[in-house]
């Protein structure tokens, strides 16, 4: 599925939907707080976070960790060879 997660996931959380796995791949600004709170409400067993910005990744992971999530693995992905840009899959 492809949709605007910042709109749909909070609505799904309000409707009581649950998910086993949620994958987010936000823009450089990271996830907005409403989206992260909706993800926490849905309480997935696994959350996969793809990030291109270490600063917003750290901010968002701090919020998720404060609510019981822990990083299990970090996988760098070189999507743009011969540049300084690296995606991180957590």
PDB file of C-alpha atoms in Angstrom:
ATOM      1  CA  UNK A   1       0.000   0.000   0.000  1.00  0.00           C
ATOM      2  CA  UNK A   2       1.112   3.533  -0.661  1.00  0.00           C
ATOM      3  CA  UNK A   3      -0.514   6.368   1.239  1.00  0.00           C
ATOM      4  CA  UNK A   4       0.210   9.377   3.405  1.00  0.00           C
ATOM      5  CA  UNK A   5       1.009   7.705   6.715  1.00  0.00           C
ATOM      6  CA  UNK A   6       0.622  10.954   8.671  1.00  0.00           C
ATOM      7  CA  UNK A   7      -3.053  10.967   7.683  1.00  0.00           C
ATOM      8  CA  UNK A   8      -4.009   7.304   7.547  1.00  0.00           C
ATOM      9  CA  UNK A   9      -2.205   5.715  10.506  1.00  0.00           C
ATOM     10  CA  UNK A  10      -3.669   8.106  13.118  1.00  0.00           C
ATOM     11  CA  UNK A  11      -7.130   7.433  11.658  1.00  0.00           C
ATOM     12  CA  UNK A  12      -6.550   3.680  11.820  1.00  0.00           C
ATOM     13  CA  UNK A  13      -5.353   3.987  15.429  1.00  0.00           C
ATOM     14  CA  UNK A  14      -8.503   5.960  16.330  1.00  0.00           C
ATOM     15  CA  UNK A  15     -10.592   3.194  14.714  1.00  0.00           C
ATOM     16  CA  UNK A  16      -8.848   0.599  16.893  1.00  0.00           C
ATOM     17  CA  UNK A  17      -6.912  -1.119  14.101  1.00  0.00           C
ATOM     18  CA  UNK A  18      -3.851  -3.124  15.041  1.00  0.00           C
ATOM     19  CA  UNK A  19      -0.841  -4.242  13.012  1.00  0.00           C
ATOM     20  CA  UNK A  20       1.862  -6.846  13.559  1.00  0.00           C
ATOM     21  CA  UNK A  21       4.421  -4.799  11.595  1.00  0.00           C
ATOM     22  CA  UNK A  22       4.512  -1.149  10.574  1.00  0.00           C
ATOM     23  CA  UNK A  23       7.139   0.238   8.161  1.00  0.00           C
ATOM     24  CA  UNK A  24       7.767   3.984   8.034  1.00  0.00           C
ATOM     25  CA  UNK A  25      10.085   5.790   5.615  1.00  0.00           C
ATOM     26  CA  UNK A  26       9.639   9.477   6.431  1.00  0.00           C
ATOM     27  CA  UNK A  27      11.180  12.449   4.627  1.00  0.00           C
ATOM     28  CA  UNK A  28      14.255  14.175   6.105  1.00  0.00           C
ATOM     29  CA  UNK A  29      12.071  15.926   8.700  1.00  0.00           C
ATOM     30  CA  UNK A  30      11.340  12.543  10.290  1.00  0.00           C
ATOM     31  CA  UNK A  31       7.978  11.379  11.590  1.00  0.00           C
ATOM     32  CA  UNK A  32       5.632  13.902  13.093  1.00  0.00           C
ATOM     33  CA  UNK A  33       4.655  13.292  16.713  1.00  0.00           C
ATOM     34  CA  UNK A  34       1.031  12.480  15.820  1.00  0.00           C
ATOM     35  CA  UNK A  35       2.196   9.652  13.559  1.00  0.00           C
ATOM     36  CA  UNK A  36       4.580   8.253  16.184  1.00  0.00           C
ATOM     37  CA  UNK A  37       1.877   8.396  18.846  1.00  0.00           C
ATOM     38  CA  UNK A  38      -0.541   6.587  16.513  1.00  0.00           C
ATOM     39  CA  UNK A  39       2.071   3.890  15.870  1.00  0.00           C
ATOM     40  CA  UNK A  40       2.491   3.507  19.634  1.00  0.00           C
ATOM     41  CA  UNK A  41      -1.293   3.226  20.034  1.00  0.00           C
ATOM     42  CA  UNK A  42      -1.405   0.475  17.403  1.00  0.00           C
ATOM     43  CA  UNK A  43       1.386  -1.316  19.327  1.00  0.00           C
ATOM     44  CA  UNK A  44       2.945  -3.336  16.489  1.00  0.00           C
ATOM     45  CA  UNK A  45       5.173  -6.229  17.479  1.00  0.00           C
ATOM     46  CA  UNK A  46       7.757  -4.870  15.031  1.00  0.00           C
ATOM     47  CA  UNK A  47       8.424  -1.396  13.721  1.00  0.00           C
ATOM     48  CA  UNK A  48      10.771  -0.897  10.779  1.00  0.00           C
ATOM     49  CA  UNK A  49      12.057   2.661  10.456  1.00  0.00           C
ATOM     50  CA  UNK A  50      13.926   3.757   7.304  1.00  0.00           C
ATOM     51  CA  UNK A  51      15.795   7.035   7.692  1.00  0.00           C
ATOM     52  CA  UNK A  52      18.015   9.316   5.653  1.00  0.00           C
ATOM     53  CA  UNK A  53      18.580  11.830   8.469  1.00  0.00           C
ATOM     54  CA  UNK A  54      20.512  10.777  11.586  1.00  0.00           C
ATOM     55  CA  UNK A  55      19.281  13.757  13.636  1.00  0.00           C
ATOM     56  CA  UNK A  56      15.564  13.112  13.125  1.00  0.00           C
ATOM     57  CA  UNK A  57      16.148   9.367  13.433  1.00  0.00           C
ATOM     58  CA  UNK A  58      17.711   9.898  16.875  1.00  0.00           C
ATOM     59  CA  UNK A  59      14.843  12.179  17.918  1.00  0.00           C
ATOM     60  CA  UNK A  60      12.179   9.686  16.816  1.00  0.00           C
ATOM     61  CA  UNK A  61      13.974   6.656  18.277  1.00  0.00           C
ATOM     62  CA  UNK A  62      14.257   8.479  21.618  1.00  0.00           C
ATOM     63  CA  UNK A  63      10.469   8.949  21.648  1.00  0.00           C
ATOM     64  CA  UNK A  64       9.848   5.319  20.693  1.00  0.00           C
ATOM     65  CA  UNK A  65      12.355   4.049  23.288  1.00  0.00           C
ATOM     66  CA  UNK A  66      10.599   6.054  25.994  1.00  0.00           C
ATOM     67  CA  UNK A  67       7.530   3.947  25.211  1.00  0.00           C
ATOM     68  CA  UNK A  68       9.173   0.528  25.310  1.00  0.00           C
ATOM     69  CA  UNK A  69      10.616   0.010  21.829  1.00  0.00           C
ATOM     70  CA  UNK A  70      14.291  -0.923  21.469  1.00  0.00           C
ATOM     71  CA  UNK A  71      16.611  -0.993  18.477  1.00  0.00           C
ATOM     72  CA  UNK A  72      17.395  -4.587  17.517  1.00  0.00           C
ATOM     73  CA  UNK A  73      19.492  -3.979  14.412  1.00  0.00           C
ATOM     74  CA  UNK A  74      20.703  -1.144  12.188  1.00  0.00           C
ATOM     75  CA  UNK A  75      21.415  -1.838   8.528  1.00  0.00           C
ATOM     76  CA  UNK A  76      23.025   0.894   6.405  1.00  0.00           C
ATOM     77  CA  UNK A  77      21.948   0.909   2.770  1.00  0.00           C
ATOM     78  CA  UNK A  78      23.954   2.768   0.120  1.00  0.00           C
ATOM     79  CA  UNK A  79      21.120   3.918  -2.135  1.00  0.00           C
ATOM     80  CA  UNK A  80      23.219   6.716  -3.644  1.00  0.00           C
ATOM     81  CA  UNK A  81      26.679   5.318  -4.428  1.00  0.00           C
ATOM     82  CA  UNK A  82      29.640   7.686  -4.356  1.00  0.00           C
ATOM     83  CA  UNK A  83      27.772  10.277  -2.280  1.00  0.00           C
ATOM     84  CA  UNK A  84      27.748  10.924   1.470  1.00  0.00           C
ATOM     85  CA  UNK A  85      24.074   9.905   1.729  1.00  0.00           C
ATOM     86  CA  UNK A  86      23.259   6.634   3.471  1.00  0.00           C
ATOM     87  CA  UNK A  87      19.842   5.241   4.327  1.00  0.00           C
ATOM     88  CA  UNK A  88      19.469   3.433   7.624  1.00  0.00           C
ATOM     89  CA  UNK A  89      17.002   0.605   8.164  1.00  0.00           C
ATOM     90  CA  UNK A  90      16.237   0.029  11.821  1.00  0.00           C
TER      91      UNK A  90
END
